[in-house]
Structures are given as C-alpha cells and as structure tokens.
Amino acid sequence: MYEPADNEQKNENTNPEQQSSGGYSGDTDRVNGEYHYKNGYTQKIYSDAHYVPENENTVPPRYYTPPEKPAKAPKEKKPHGKWVKALCLCLVCALLGGVCGAGIMAGSMNSRIAAVEEKLEEQAKETLSIGSQTSSTPAPVSTTTAAKPIAAIYDQACNEVVGITTEVTYTNFFGQTSSSAVSGSGFIVSPDGYILTNYHVIEYAYKGNYAITVMLHDGTRYEASIVGVEDCNDIAVLKIDASGLDPVTFGDSDKLSVGDDVYAVGNPLGELEFSMTTGHVSALDRLITTEDGSEAINMFQIDAAVNSGNSGGPVYNANGEVVGIVTAKYSDTGVEGLGFAIPINDAAKIANDLITKGYVTGKAYMGVSIDERYNSMYSQYYNMPIGAFVKSVESGSCAESAGIQAGDIITRLGDVEITGYSDLKQAIKQYSAGDSAELELYRAGESRTLTVTFDEAVPDSANP
C-alpha cells in the first residue's frame, strides 16, 4: 500500500464534489498510521469473491427441490379363505420351534468353547512358568550414547576452542607501512597446549615469519609457535606454553551420515568470538578446492552458518565430539548453507605426524618435474597426446628406477587419465609410499607401459 512520506505534500483538495467523476472520491483517511484512499462506490468488497450477502443478491437462488410424488391409490382388499389363516398359524409354530432349537444348540456350543479356552489358558501359564525358570538370556541393552543438550555442548566448546590472530605488516600502494589482522579459529588437542587449525589461517605468518596470538575463552592470550603444516590438506598444528588445558574429544567421522546434527563453534568475522551455529550434515565426500591453484581436499558438507573467521574451528556432533574442521564455504552472492569441513579422521592422522615427525609420513613421491606450460594447444601443434610433460627426472628416484625420462608425456597413472600437472599430482595422492602402479606414457611416437613403486615424500619434496 502506498504511504506518502512525511515531507510529501498532501492533496489539499478534499472536497468530494471537486473531484473528477467516476465514483472515486480521492479523499484519504489516516487509520493506524497509514493513509487509505476512500472509495466512492456503494458496492462493498468482501474477502471471499464467491460470497454475496443475501440482502444484496439479485439473482434468484437455485435450490434443489425434489419433485412431489403422487399419492398412491388405496389397494382393494381381497377376501381370504380359512385355509390361508390355518397356513399362517402353522408357519408361526414352525418358526418358534426353530428358534428354541437354535438357542439350545448355541448354549451347548458356548459351554464347549468356554471349556476349550480355559484349558488353553492353563497350558499357556504353564509354558510361561517353564520359560522363566530355564531362560538365562538377558534383554538387549542399547549402546547408543545419549545426545548432549546443545547448551552443554556450547559450554564445553568454550573451554576447547581458541581464537587465532596474526598481525600482518605490508607496504601499501603509496609506500607506507600498514598492518592488518588475519583472524581465525582453532581448538585444543592436548592439555599441554597443542592446537589444531587450518593452514590458510596461519599461512601469512608461516611465510612471513609473523607472530601468532592465541586467545582462550577467559581472555588469556599466548604467543604460539608453528609445529608443522600440511598445505595440500590445509592442516596446521600450533603450540602454546600452557598446561592443564581442556582438549577436545575426537569422534569417528567415518560414521557420519547425511542428516546428522552438527554444531560449528568459532570466531566469525574475527570479532564475534565463540559463536555457535547449528545445522546438519548435507553431503559426504565432496572434493573441494579452497583457492585457485590448490589441490582438491575431501570434505563433508554442512548447512550450519560458516563465515570468515570460522576457519579452523571444530564441528561437533550431537555427543559433543569433534568430527571435523570448518574449512570453507561457498560465498557466491545469494547462496546460503553451503559450508565444508575436513573429516577429523583425516586431520587427526596428519596432526599426529606433524607433532611426532614434523611432516606427514607415508605420502607417495615420484621424483619428476613437470612442465606446466604444456597444454592442449601444444599437443595439437606438435601432434602429440595431451598429458603431463616430464621436464626432468630426479636422480635416484623411483621415476628413474622405473625408466621415466625427460621429454616423456605421462597419459595415465593407474586408472586415472592424466591431462596435466594437476591430474598427476591428484592421482599420486591416492597412493602411499611403497605402493606400485602402472603408468602409461608417450615417447618418440609410441606408447609405453611402465611400473613405478613410489618413494616417501619428505618436506623438501616440491614436485610429484
């Protein structure tokens, strides 16, 4: 409904006689703070368009009136003989005799049925008594853990979740030195101060050697050191000098099902500390790329609200156990409820390797350098297949032992077709150190099949 603004000039001509003809008065009444235009018509408007009051209905009503039936003429009585009366008397006697006989039979049958039922009840009681004396199998006991109240999960999370801040210093366009804060979340995994978070939360501090500050729920702040990072899986472990902290309890992310209740706790926007959002598991096993050029990571999808600053925070299940790490959200305009988390089973193994070894153990490594400039345009121009073009082979690597040479074009690894560097790097992630796989490549106009047994990747291994 149109409402004139406070500064809008209202129509000063309020005389109905001065308005144009046609039944519209143009007057306004102010009702409950709103302007309503008067209607000069006499016809009323009703909420139901199919209803017209009886006093305004000009169409004769259409009622259904059943047709009158003509009166029936009385039937002429016919004389009856004496034999008809005698016959009727005999029929009545026969009917009375049948009814009496049926009653006697029914009574006898009911007594027999009652005796049988009584005997069956006695047998059933004897059977139950024997069964209770001989049976020793206990009733099944439910092993399902009762879900915690949401408020209890939040109180628990406040002692386990931390805020992470990095003060980044940079030079702006005018050559002036400026600083900004990069904020995220994390959670405690040991009483002596180990903290699990996303790599991208502390990436600037890791590359630029900036200080990292960790804040607990009570406001206590600690300076943290970086224990180790795994950038391709977006995992990092920090350490603060503290003791007696409350660590999280890990759940089993392999048992997650679509529809399970989940709760995300973190610091959205870097300033709304210890916020909880609720939702459900929306999907499992999503391959998500968190930024341009990074590798796809296996995650599960949630519809709990996720915002900048939630990254690195925990995802709790209904029992108060951590089942994932909030990592990404789909941030396109108009899209809501698309958040993603790394399964805790994957993250816990990586974190344990970073704490104990300083790097993730068991990762496959081939030992080849790939020329990323080779693409479909080059393959068409030189009439060669599309694939990963080997620029060089590391001496003593498994690639050299398998017979791979510089200039080869790798077209398949195992069951995966290779079209470039990213495909090869992603395919190698499916293997562990010591695994063997068949590899197809193109060399000097012909295809060849080789078998490669992967080495173990170490922190200095920058190539596949």
CSV table of C-alpha atoms in Angstrom, one decimal, residues 48-339:
chain,number,residue,atom,x,y,z
A,48,ASP,CA,-14.3,-14.1,-0.4
A,49,ALA,CA,-15.1,-13.2,-4.0
A,50,HIS,CA,-17.7,-16.0,-4.3
A,51,TYR,CA,-19.8,-14.8,-1.4
A,52,VAL,CA,-22.6,-12.3,-1.7
A,53,PRO,CA,-24.8,-11.5,1.2
A,54,GLU,CA,-28.4,-12.4,0.9
A,55,ASN,CA,-29.7,-8.9,1.1
A,56,GLU,CA,-27.5,-7.9,-1.9
A,57,ASN,CA,-28.2,-10.9,-4.1
A,58,THR,CA,-30.2,-10.0,-7.2
A,59,VAL,CA,-30.1,-13.5,-8.8
A,60,PRO,CA,-32.8,-15.9,-7.7
A,61,PRO,CA,-31.4,-18.6,-5.5
A,62,ARG,CA,-31.0,-22.1,-7.1
A,63,TYR,CA,-32.2,-24.6,-4.5
A,64,TYR,CA,-32.9,-28.2,-5.3
A,65,THR,CA,-36.5,-29.2,-4.6
A,66,PRO,CA,-37.3,-32.8,-5.0
A,67,PRO,CA,-40.4,-33.5,-7.2
A,68,GLU,CA,-43.6,-34.3,-5.3
A,69,LYS,CA,-44.7,-37.9,-5.6
A,70,PRO,CA,-48.3,-38.5,-6.5
A,71,ALA,CA,-50.5,-40.0,-3.8
A,72,LYS,CA,-50.9,-43.8,-4.1
A,73,ALA,CA,-54.4,-45.1,-4.6
A,74,PRO,CA,-55.6,-47.5,-1.8
A,75,LYS,CA,-55.5,-51.1,-2.7
A,76,GLU,CA,-58.7,-53.1,-2.8
A,77,LYS,CA,-58.9,-55.7,-0.1
A,78,LYS,CA,-59.4,-59.2,-1.3
A,79,PRO,CA,-61.3,-61.8,0.7
A,80,HIS,CA,-59.1,-64.5,2.4
A,81,GLY,CA,-60.3,-68.0,3.0
A,82,LYS,CA,-60.0,-70.0,6.2
A,83,TRP,CA,-57.2,-72.2,4.7
A,84,VAL,CA,-54.9,-69.2,4.5
A,85,LYS,CA,-55.3,-68.5,8.2
A,86,ALA,CA,-54.5,-72.1,9.1
A,87,LEU,CA,-51.4,-72.0,6.9
A,88,CYS,CA,-50.1,-68.9,8.6
A,89,LEU,CA,-50.6,-70.4,12.1
A,90,CYS,CA,-48.5,-73.5,11.0
A,91,LEU,CA,-45.7,-71.3,9.8
A,92,VAL,CA,-45.6,-69.3,13.0
A,93,CYS,CA,-45.3,-72.5,15.1
A,94,ALA,CA,-42.5,-73.9,12.9
A,95,LEU,CA,-40.5,-70.7,13.3
A,96,LEU,CA,-40.9,-70.7,17.1
A,97,GLY,CA,-39.7,-74.3,17.2
A,98,GLY,CA,-36.6,-73.5,15.1
A,99,VAL,CA,-35.7,-70.6,17.3
A,100,CYS,CA,-35.9,-72.6,20.5
A,101,GLY,CA,-33.8,-75.4,19.0
A,102,ALA,CA,-31.1,-72.9,17.9
A,103,GLY,CA,-31.0,-71.4,21.4
A,104,ILE,CA,-30.4,-74.9,22.9
A,105,MET,CA,-27.6,-75.7,20.4
A,106,ALA,CA,-26.0,-72.3,20.9
A,107,GLY,CA,-25.9,-72.7,24.7
A,108,SER,CA,-24.3,-76.1,24.3
A,109,MET,CA,-21.7,-74.7,21.9
A,110,ASN,CA,-20.8,-71.8,24.1
A,111,SER,CA,-20.2,-74.1,27.1
A,112,ARG,CA,-17.8,-76.2,24.9
A,113,ILE,CA,-15.9,-73.2,23.7
A,114,ALA,CA,-15.5,-71.8,27.2
A,115,ALA,CA,-14.0,-75.1,28.3
A,116,VAL,CA,-11.5,-75.2,25.5
A,117,GLU,CA,-10.5,-71.6,26.1
A,118,GLU,CA,-10.0,-72.3,29.9
A,119,LYS,CA,-7.8,-75.3,29.0
A,120,LEU,CA,-5.6,-73.2,26.6
A,121,GLU,CA,-5.1,-70.5,29.2
A,122,GLU,CA,-3.8,-73.1,31.7
A,123,GLN,CA,-1.4,-74.5,29.1
A,124,ALA,CA,-0.1,-71.0,28.3
A,125,LYS,CA,0.5,-70.3,32.0
A,126,GLU,CA,2.5,-73.5,32.4
A,127,THR,CA,4.6,-72.7,29.3
A,128,LEU,CA,5.5,-69.2,30.6
A,129,SER,CA,6.4,-70.5,34.0
A,130,ILE,CA,8.8,-73.1,32.5
A,131,GLY,CA,10.3,-70.5,30.2
A,132,SER,CA,11.0,-68.1,33.1
A,133,GLN,CA,12.8,-70.8,35.0
A,134,THR,CA,15.0,-72.0,32.1
A,135,SER,CA,15.8,-68.8,30.2
A,136,SER,CA,19.1,-67.1,31.0
A,137,THR,CA,19.5,-64.7,28.0
A,138,PRO,CA,19.4,-61.1,29.2
A,139,ALA,CA,17.4,-58.4,27.4
A,140,PRO,CA,19.3,-56.5,24.7
A,141,VAL,CA,20.8,-53.3,26.1
A,142,SER,CA,21.1,-50.2,23.9
A,143,THR,CA,24.7,-49.0,23.4
A,144,THR,CA,23.7,-45.7,21.7
A,145,THR,CA,25.2,-42.7,23.5
A,146,ALA,CA,22.6,-40.1,24.6
A,147,ALA,CA,22.9,-36.8,22.8
A,148,LYS,CA,24.0,-33.9,25.0
A,149,PRO,CA,21.9,-30.8,25.4
A,150,ILE,CA,23.1,-28.1,23.0
A,151,ALA,CA,23.8,-25.7,25.8
A,152,ALA,CA,26.1,-28.3,27.4
A,153,ILE,CA,28.0,-28.7,24.1
A,154,TYR,CA,28.5,-24.9,23.9
A,155,ASP,CA,29.8,-24.7,27.5
A,156,GLN,CA,32.2,-27.5,26.7
A,157,ALA,CA,33.3,-25.9,23.4
A,158,CYS,CA,34.1,-22.6,25.1
A,159,ASN,CA,36.9,-24.3,27.1
A,160,GLU,CA,38.2,-26.1,24.0
A,161,VAL,CA,38.0,-23.5,21.1
A,162,VAL,CA,40.6,-20.7,20.7
A,163,GLY,CA,40.8,-17.6,18.6
A,164,ILE,CA,43.9,-17.2,16.4
A,165,THR,CA,45.2,-13.8,15.2
A,166,THR,CA,48.2,-12.8,13.1
A,167,GLU,CA,49.3,-9.2,12.7
A,168,VAL,CA,50.4,-8.9,9.1
A,169,THR,CA,52.6,-5.9,8.1
A,170,TYR,CA,52.8,-4.8,4.5
A,171,THR,CA,53.6,-1.8,2.3
A,172,ASN,CA,50.7,-0.2,0.5
A,173,PHE,CA,50.4,1.5,-2.9
A,174,PHE,CA,51.9,4.8,-1.6
A,175,GLY,CA,54.9,3.1,0.0
A,176,GLN,CA,53.5,3.4,3.5
A,177,THR,CA,53.8,0.6,6.0
A,178,SER,CA,50.4,-0.7,7.2
A,179,SER,CA,49.2,-3.7,9.2
A,180,SER,CA,46.1,-5.8,9.4
A,181,ALA,CA,44.9,-8.7,11.4
A,182,VAL,CA,44.2,-12.1,10.0
A,183,SER,CA,41.8,-13.9,12.3
A,184,GLY,CA,40.6,-17.5,12.5
A,185,SER,CA,39.8,-20.3,14.9
A,186,GLY,CA,41.3,-23.4,16.3
A,187,PHE,CA,40.8,-26.0,19.0
A,188,ILE,CA,42.9,-27.6,21.8
A,189,VAL,CA,44.0,-31.2,21.2
A,190,SER,CA,46.2,-31.8,24.3
A,191,PRO,CA,46.4,-30.5,27.8
A,192,ASP,CA,49.9,-29.1,27.3
A,193,GLY,CA,48.9,-26.7,24.5
A,194,TYR,CA,48.9,-28.3,21.1
A,195,ILE,CA,46.3,-26.6,18.9
A,196,LEU,CA,44.8,-27.8,15.5
A,197,THR,CA,43.7,-25.3,12.9
A,198,ASN,CA,43.7,-24.7,9.1
A,199,TYR,CA,46.9,-23.9,7.3
A,200,HIS,CA,45.4,-20.9,5.5
A,201,VAL,CA,44.6,-19.3,8.9
A,202,ILE,CA,48.3,-19.0,9.7
A,203,GLU,CA,49.7,-19.0,6.1
A,204,TYR,CA,50.8,-15.4,6.2
A,205,ALA,CA,52.5,-15.9,9.5
A,206,TYR,CA,54.2,-19.1,8.2
A,207,LYS,CA,55.5,-17.5,5.0
A,208,GLY,CA,56.3,-14.0,6.5
A,209,ASN,CA,57.5,-15.1,10.0
A,210,TYR,CA,54.9,-13.1,11.7
A,211,ALA,CA,53.8,-13.5,15.3
A,212,ILE,CA,50.7,-15.6,16.1
A,213,THR,CA,48.4,-14.9,19.1
A,214,VAL,CA,46.1,-17.5,20.6
A,215,MET,CA,43.2,-16.3,22.8
A,216,LEU,CA,41.3,-18.5,25.2
A,217,HIS,CA,37.7,-18.0,26.3
A,218,ASP,CA,38.7,-16.3,29.5
A,219,GLY,CA,40.7,-13.7,27.6
A,220,THR,CA,44.1,-15.2,28.3
A,221,ARG,CA,46.5,-14.6,25.3
A,222,TYR,CA,49.5,-16.7,24.4
A,223,GLU,CA,52.1,-16.3,21.6
A,224,ALA,CA,52.1,-19.5,19.6
A,225,SER,CA,54.8,-21.3,17.6
A,226,ILE,CA,54.2,-23.3,14.4
A,227,VAL,CA,54.9,-27.1,15.0
A,228,GLY,CA,54.2,-28.1,11.4
A,229,VAL,CA,52.0,-27.5,8.4
A,230,GLU,CA,50.4,-29.6,5.6
A,231,ASP,CA,49.4,-27.1,3.0
A,232,CYS,CA,47.9,-29.5,0.4
A,233,ASN,CA,45.5,-30.8,3.1
A,234,ASP,CA,45.0,-27.3,4.8
A,235,ILE,CA,46.1,-28.5,8.2
A,236,ALA,CA,48.4,-26.8,10.7
A,237,VAL,CA,49.5,-27.5,14.3
A,238,LEU,CA,50.4,-24.7,16.8
A,239,LYS,CA,51.9,-24.9,20.3
A,240,ILE,CA,51.4,-22.5,23.2
A,241,ASP,CA,53.3,-22.6,26.5
A,242,ALA,CA,50.4,-23.7,28.8
A,243,SER,CA,49.2,-26.6,30.9
A,244,GLY,CA,46.0,-28.0,32.3
A,245,LEU,CA,44.0,-27.1,29.2
A,246,ASP,CA,40.8,-28.9,28.2
A,247,PRO,CA,41.3,-30.9,25.0
A,248,VAL,CA,38.5,-31.9,22.6
A,249,THR,CA,37.3,-35.5,22.3
A,250,PHE,CA,37.6,-36.9,18.8
A,251,GLY,CA,34.6,-38.6,17.3
A,252,ASP,CA,34.6,-41.0,14.3
A,253,SER,CA,33.9,-39.0,11.1
A,254,ASP,CA,33.6,-42.3,9.1
A,255,LYS,CA,30.3,-42.9,10.9
A,256,LEU,CA,28.8,-39.6,9.8
A,257,SER,CA,25.5,-39.8,7.9
A,258,VAL,CA,23.6,-37.2,5.9
A,259,GLY,CA,21.1,-35.6,8.3
A,260,ASP,CA,23.2,-35.9,11.5
A,261,ASP,CA,23.0,-32.8,13.8
A,262,VAL,CA,26.3,-30.8,13.9
A,263,TYR,CA,27.4,-27.7,15.7
A,264,ALA,CA,30.2,-25.3,14.5
A,265,VAL,CA,31.9,-23.1,17.0
A,266,GLY,CA,34.4,-20.3,16.1
A,267,ASN,CA,35.0,-16.6,15.7
A,268,PRO,CA,33.0,-15.4,12.6
A,269,LEU,CA,34.3,-12.2,11.1
A,270,GLY,CA,37.2,-12.3,13.6
A,271,GLU,CA,35.3,-10.3,16.2
A,272,LEU,CA,32.2,-12.3,17.2
A,273,GLU,CA,34.2,-14.7,19.4
A,274,PHE,CA,32.9,-18.1,20.4
A,275,SER,CA,29.7,-18.1,18.3
A,276,MET,CA,27.9,-21.4,17.8
A,277,THR,CA,25.9,-22.2,14.7
A,278,THR,CA,23.7,-25.4,14.2
A,279,GLY,CA,22.9,-27.5,11.2
A,280,HIS,CA,23.1,-30.9,9.7
A,281,VAL,CA,25.4,-32.9,7.5
A,282,SER,CA,24.3,-32.2,4.0
A,283,ALA,CA,26.6,-34.5,2.0
A,284,LEU,CA,29.7,-36.6,2.3
A,285,ASP,CA,32.9,-37.0,0.3
A,286,ARG,CA,33.0,-33.7,-1.5
A,287,LEU,CA,36.2,-32.8,-3.3
A,288,ILE,CA,36.6,-29.1,-2.6
A,289,THR,CA,39.3,-26.6,-3.8
A,290,THR,CA,39.7,-23.8,-1.3
A,291,GLU,CA,41.6,-21.4,-3.6
A,292,ASP,CA,42.7,-21.1,-7.2
A,293,GLY,CA,45.6,-23.5,-7.9
A,294,SER,CA,45.3,-25.5,-4.7
A,295,GLU,CA,44.5,-29.2,-4.6
A,296,ALA,CA,41.1,-30.7,-4.0
A,297,ILE,CA,40.5,-31.9,-0.5
A,298,ASN,CA,38.0,-34.4,0.6
A,299,MET,CA,35.4,-32.8,2.9
A,300,PHE,CA,31.8,-33.2,4.2
A,301,GLN,CA,29.2,-30.6,3.6
A,302,ILE,CA,27.2,-28.9,6.3
A,303,ASP,CA,24.4,-26.3,6.4
A,304,ALA,CA,25.4,-24.6,9.6
A,305,ALA,CA,26.3,-21.0,9.0
A,306,VAL,CA,30.0,-20.5,8.2
A,307,ASN,CA,31.7,-17.1,7.8
A,308,SER,CA,35.2,-15.7,7.5
A,309,GLY,CA,36.9,-16.4,10.9
A,310,ASN,CA,35.2,-19.7,11.4
A,311,SER,CA,38.0,-21.5,9.5
A,312,GLY,CA,40.0,-23.9,11.7
A,313,GLY,CA,37.2,-24.2,14.3
A,314,PRO,CA,35.7,-27.6,15.3
A,315,VAL,CA,32.5,-29.2,14.1
A,316,TYR,CA,30.8,-31.1,17.0
A,317,ASN,CA,28.4,-34.0,16.7
A,318,ALA,CA,25.3,-34.4,19.0
A,319,ASN,CA,27.5,-36.2,21.6
A,320,GLY,CA,29.9,-33.3,21.9
A,321,GLU,CA,32.7,-35.0,19.9
A,322,VAL,CA,34.7,-33.2,17.2
A,323,VAL,CA,34.1,-34.8,13.8
A,324,GLY,CA,35.5,-32.1,11.5
A,325,ILE,CA,37.4,-28.9,11.0
A,326,VAL,CA,35.5,-26.0,9.4
A,327,THR,CA,37.5,-25.0,6.3
A,328,ALA,CA,35.5,-23.5,3.5
A,329,LYS,CA,32.1,-22.0,2.5
A,330,TYR,CA,30.6,-21.3,-0.9
A,331,SER,CA,30.5,-17.5,-0.8
A,332,ASP,CA,28.7,-16.6,-4.1
A,333,THR,CA,26.0,-14.0,-3.8
A,334,GLY,CA,22.6,-15.4,-3.0
A,335,VAL,CA,24.0,-18.8,-1.8
A,336,GLU,CA,23.4,-19.9,1.8
A,337,GLY,CA,24.0,-23.0,3.8
A,338,LEU,CA,27.0,-24.4,1.9
A,339,GLY,CA,29.8,-25.0,4.4
